[in-house]
CSV table of N, CA and C in Angstrom, one decimal:
chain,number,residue,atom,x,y,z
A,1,UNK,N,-51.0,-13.8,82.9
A,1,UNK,CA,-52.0,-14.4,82.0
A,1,UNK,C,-51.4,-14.8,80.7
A,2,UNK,N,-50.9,-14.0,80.2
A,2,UNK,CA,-49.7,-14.4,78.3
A,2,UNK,C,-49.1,-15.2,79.1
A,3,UNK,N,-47.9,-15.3,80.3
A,3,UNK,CA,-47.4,-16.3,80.2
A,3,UNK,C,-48.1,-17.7,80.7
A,4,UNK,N,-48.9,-17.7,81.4
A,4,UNK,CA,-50.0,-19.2,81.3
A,4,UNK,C,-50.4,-19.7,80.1
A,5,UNK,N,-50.7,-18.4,79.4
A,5,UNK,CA,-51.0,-18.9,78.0
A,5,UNK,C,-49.9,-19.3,77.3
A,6,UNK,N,-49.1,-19.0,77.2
A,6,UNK,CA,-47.6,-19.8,76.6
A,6,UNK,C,-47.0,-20.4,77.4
A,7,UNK,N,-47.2,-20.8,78.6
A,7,UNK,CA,-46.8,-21.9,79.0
A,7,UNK,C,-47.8,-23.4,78.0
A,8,UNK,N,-48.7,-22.8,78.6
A,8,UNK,CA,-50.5,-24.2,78.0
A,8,UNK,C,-50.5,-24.7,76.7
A,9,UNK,N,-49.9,-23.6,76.0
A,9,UNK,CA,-50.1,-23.6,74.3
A,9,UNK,C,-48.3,-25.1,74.8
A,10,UNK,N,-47.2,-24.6,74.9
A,10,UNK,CA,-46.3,-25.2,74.5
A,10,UNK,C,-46.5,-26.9,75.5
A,11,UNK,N,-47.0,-27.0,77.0
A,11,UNK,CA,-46.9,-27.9,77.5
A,11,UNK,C,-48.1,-29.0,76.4
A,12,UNK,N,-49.3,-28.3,75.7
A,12,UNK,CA,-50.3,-29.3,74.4
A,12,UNK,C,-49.5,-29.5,73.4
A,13,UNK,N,-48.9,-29.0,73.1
A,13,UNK,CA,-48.0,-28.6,71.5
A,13,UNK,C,-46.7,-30.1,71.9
A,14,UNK,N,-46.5,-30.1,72.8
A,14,UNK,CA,-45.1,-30.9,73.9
A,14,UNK,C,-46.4,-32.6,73.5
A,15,UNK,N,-47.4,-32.2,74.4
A,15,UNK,CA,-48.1,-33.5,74.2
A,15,UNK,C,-48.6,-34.1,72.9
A,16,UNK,N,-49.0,-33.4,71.7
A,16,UNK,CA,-49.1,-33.7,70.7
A,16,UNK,C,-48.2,-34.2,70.0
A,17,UNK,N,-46.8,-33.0,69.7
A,17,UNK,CA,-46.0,-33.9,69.1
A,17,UNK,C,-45.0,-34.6,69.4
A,18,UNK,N,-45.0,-34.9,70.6
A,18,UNK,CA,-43.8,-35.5,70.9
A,18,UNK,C,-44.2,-36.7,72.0
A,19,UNK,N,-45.1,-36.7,73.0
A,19,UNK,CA,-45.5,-37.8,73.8
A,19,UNK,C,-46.7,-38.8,73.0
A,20,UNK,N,-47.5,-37.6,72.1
A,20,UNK,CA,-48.4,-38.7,71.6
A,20,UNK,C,-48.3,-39.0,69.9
A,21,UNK,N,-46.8,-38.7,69.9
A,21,UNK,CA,-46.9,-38.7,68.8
A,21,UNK,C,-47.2,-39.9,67.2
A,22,UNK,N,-48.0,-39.8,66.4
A,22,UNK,CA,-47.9,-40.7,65.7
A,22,UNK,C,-47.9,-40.6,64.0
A,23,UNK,N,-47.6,-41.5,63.2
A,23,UNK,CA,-46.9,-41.6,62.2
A,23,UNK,C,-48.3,-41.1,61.0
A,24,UNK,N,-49.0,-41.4,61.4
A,24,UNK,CA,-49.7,-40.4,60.1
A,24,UNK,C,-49.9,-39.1,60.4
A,25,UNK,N,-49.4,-38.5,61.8
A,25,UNK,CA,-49.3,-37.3,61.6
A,25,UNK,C,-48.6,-36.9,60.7
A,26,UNK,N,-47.2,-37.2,61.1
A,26,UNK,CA,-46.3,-37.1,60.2
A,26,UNK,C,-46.4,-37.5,58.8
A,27,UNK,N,-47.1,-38.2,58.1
A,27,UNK,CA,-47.1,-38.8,56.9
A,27,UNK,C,-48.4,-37.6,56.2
A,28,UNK,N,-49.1,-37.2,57.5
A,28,UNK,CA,-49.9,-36.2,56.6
A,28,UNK,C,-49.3,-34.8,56.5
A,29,UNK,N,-48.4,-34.5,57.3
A,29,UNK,CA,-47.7,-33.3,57.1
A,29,UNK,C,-46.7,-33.0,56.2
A,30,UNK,N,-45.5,-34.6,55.7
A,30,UNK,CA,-45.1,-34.3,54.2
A,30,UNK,C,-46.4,-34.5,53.0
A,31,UNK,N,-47.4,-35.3,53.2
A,31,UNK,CA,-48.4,-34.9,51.8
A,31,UNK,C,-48.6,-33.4,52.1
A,32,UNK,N,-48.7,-32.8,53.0
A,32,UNK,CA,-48.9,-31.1,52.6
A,32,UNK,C,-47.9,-30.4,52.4
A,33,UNK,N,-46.7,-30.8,52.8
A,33,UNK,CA,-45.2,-29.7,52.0
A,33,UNK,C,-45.2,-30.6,50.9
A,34,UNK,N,-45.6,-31.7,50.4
A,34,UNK,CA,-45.4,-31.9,48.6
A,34,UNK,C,-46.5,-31.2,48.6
A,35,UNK,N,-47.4,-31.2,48.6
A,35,UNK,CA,-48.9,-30.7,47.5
A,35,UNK,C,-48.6,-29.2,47.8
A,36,UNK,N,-48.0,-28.4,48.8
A,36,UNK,CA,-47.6,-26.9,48.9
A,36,UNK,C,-46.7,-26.3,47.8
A,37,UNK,N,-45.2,-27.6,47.8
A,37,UNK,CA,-44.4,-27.2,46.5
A,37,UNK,C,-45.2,-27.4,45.7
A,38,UNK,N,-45.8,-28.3,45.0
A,38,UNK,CA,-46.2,-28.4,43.9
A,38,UNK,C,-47.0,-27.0,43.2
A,39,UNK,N,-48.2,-26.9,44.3
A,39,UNK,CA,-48.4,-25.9,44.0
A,39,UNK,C,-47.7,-24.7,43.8
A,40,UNK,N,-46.3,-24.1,44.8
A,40,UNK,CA,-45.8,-23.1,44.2
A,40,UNK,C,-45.0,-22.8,42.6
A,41,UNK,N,-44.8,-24.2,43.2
A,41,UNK,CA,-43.8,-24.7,41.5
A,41,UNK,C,-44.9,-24.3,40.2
A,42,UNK,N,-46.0,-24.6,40.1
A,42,UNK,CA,-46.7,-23.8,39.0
A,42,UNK,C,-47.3,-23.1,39.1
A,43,UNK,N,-47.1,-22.1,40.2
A,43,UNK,CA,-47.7,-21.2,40.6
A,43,UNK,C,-46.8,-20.3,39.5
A,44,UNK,N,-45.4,-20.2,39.8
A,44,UNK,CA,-44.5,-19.7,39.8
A,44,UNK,C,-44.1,-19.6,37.9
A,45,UNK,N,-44.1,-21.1,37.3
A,45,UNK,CA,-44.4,-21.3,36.0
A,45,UNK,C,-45.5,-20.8,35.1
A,46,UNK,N,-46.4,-20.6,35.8
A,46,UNK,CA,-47.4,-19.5,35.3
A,46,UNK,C,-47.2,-18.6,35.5
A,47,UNK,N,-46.6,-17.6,36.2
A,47,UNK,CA,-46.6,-16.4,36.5
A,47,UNK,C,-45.2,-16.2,35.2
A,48,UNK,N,-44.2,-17.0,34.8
A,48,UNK,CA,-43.3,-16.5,34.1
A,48,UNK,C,-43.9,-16.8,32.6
A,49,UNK,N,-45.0,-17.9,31.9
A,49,UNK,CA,-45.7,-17.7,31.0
A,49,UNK,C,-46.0,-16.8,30.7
């Protein structure tokens, strides 16, 4: 049963990013590692104020 389930999870995971893959995915996943640094970056600036 775990392993069907990790086979299922990886063979969707296989079809999303890589057979169907498309460019605003990608373009929406660097807007969230910038808006994530950003946020740590003054997360971190505040915490040393």
């Amino acid at each position: 049963m775990l392993i069907d389930l990790s086979q299922a999870i990886g063979i969707y995971l296989h079809e999303v990013f890589v057979a169907k893959f498309q460019w605003w995915v990608l373009l929406g996943y660097l807007a969230q590692i910038m808006f994530t640094m950003r946020f740590l970056v003054q997360w971190i600036a505040s915490e040393r104020a």
